[in-house]
């Protein structure tokens, strides 16, 4: 059930038995010359829409914005501060809570470490204030680890590379630009340093090899992720 498509009356009726809600979180972030800025949201949101056909849970309207550090200065990236992301999430969670929901599933298509840390910290603070709530928090790379290994996709392929390009080729094919513009690339940030001009060390937004991407791989990754999420979320919602 996508919340924004329900009437208030339908929501009231359904929320008597459904206590879980999925909030998809993305980012608006540079993904090379071949993928759209909304890639992180498109992947996780399309998968969530398929998962809710298999389990009874609300799907909230997605949060398009996240916190992007490394790609911050590449054209098109639009980032929130961590504090803003936390406040936004906290307000939404309180709103879900007020509507009787108690099990919160936050699935992020953006896997930045700082972004994820702010989401986890929000969940920690929320559960401290409302101890009767439960959280399931995961990002797409984490969920895909086994599948990518099985497909022989290297661990350092993490952004706009083989797996992410494959997913968009399968899920949002019309938004992929010709792959002859794409290329293999990796960031070269100096270790342990926080640098101001991030573009000097990573200008493309590609971290991996998009030239190895295919829609067939995207289909396998999508199907595996749907199976995995259906299983994990069924357990979470029934516990
Ligand atoms: Zn991405």
Coordinates of N, CA and C and ligand atoms in Angstrom, one line a residue, residues 27 29-31 39-40 43 109-111 158-160 163-164, ligand 1:
X27 N 19.2 9.7 -2.9 CA 20.0 10.9 -2.9 C 19.9 11.5 -4.3
X29 N 22.4 12.7 -6.7 CA 23.8 12.6 -6.7 C 24.4 12.2 -8.1
X30 N 25.5 12.8 -8.4 CA 26.2 12.5 -9.7 C 26.5 11.0 -9.8
X31 N 26.2 10.4 -10.9 CA 26.4 9.0 -11.2 C 27.0 8.8 -12.6
X39 N 19.4 8.2 -9.3 CA 19.7 6.7 -9.4 C 19.4 6.0 -8.0
X40 N 20.0 6.6 -6.9 CA 19.9 5.9 -5.6 C 18.4 5.7 -5.2
X43 N 16.5 3.0 -7.7 CA 16.7 1.6 -7.5 C 15.9 1.1 -6.3
X109 N 18.9 3.7 -0.8 CA 19.6 3.4 -2.0 C 20.9 4.1 -2.1
X110 N 21.2 5.0 -1.2 CA 22.4 5.7 -1.1 C 23.2 5.1 0.0
X111 N 24.5 4.7 -0.2 CA 25.2 3.9 0.8 C 26.3 4.7 1.4
X158 N 31.2 0.1 -6.5 CA 30.2 0.5 -5.5 C 29.3 1.7 -6.0
X159 N 29.7 2.4 -7.0 CA 28.9 3.6 -7.4 C 28.9 3.8 -8.9
X160 N 27.7 3.7 -9.5 CA 27.5 4.0 -10.9 C 28.4 3.0 -11.7
X163 N 27.1 -3.0 -10.9 CA 25.8 -3.5 -10.4 C 24.8 -2.3 -10.5
X164 N 25.2 -1.1 -10.2 CA 24.2 0.0 -10.1 C 23.7 0.3 -11.5
Ligands
LIG1 ZN1 24.3 5.4 -6.3

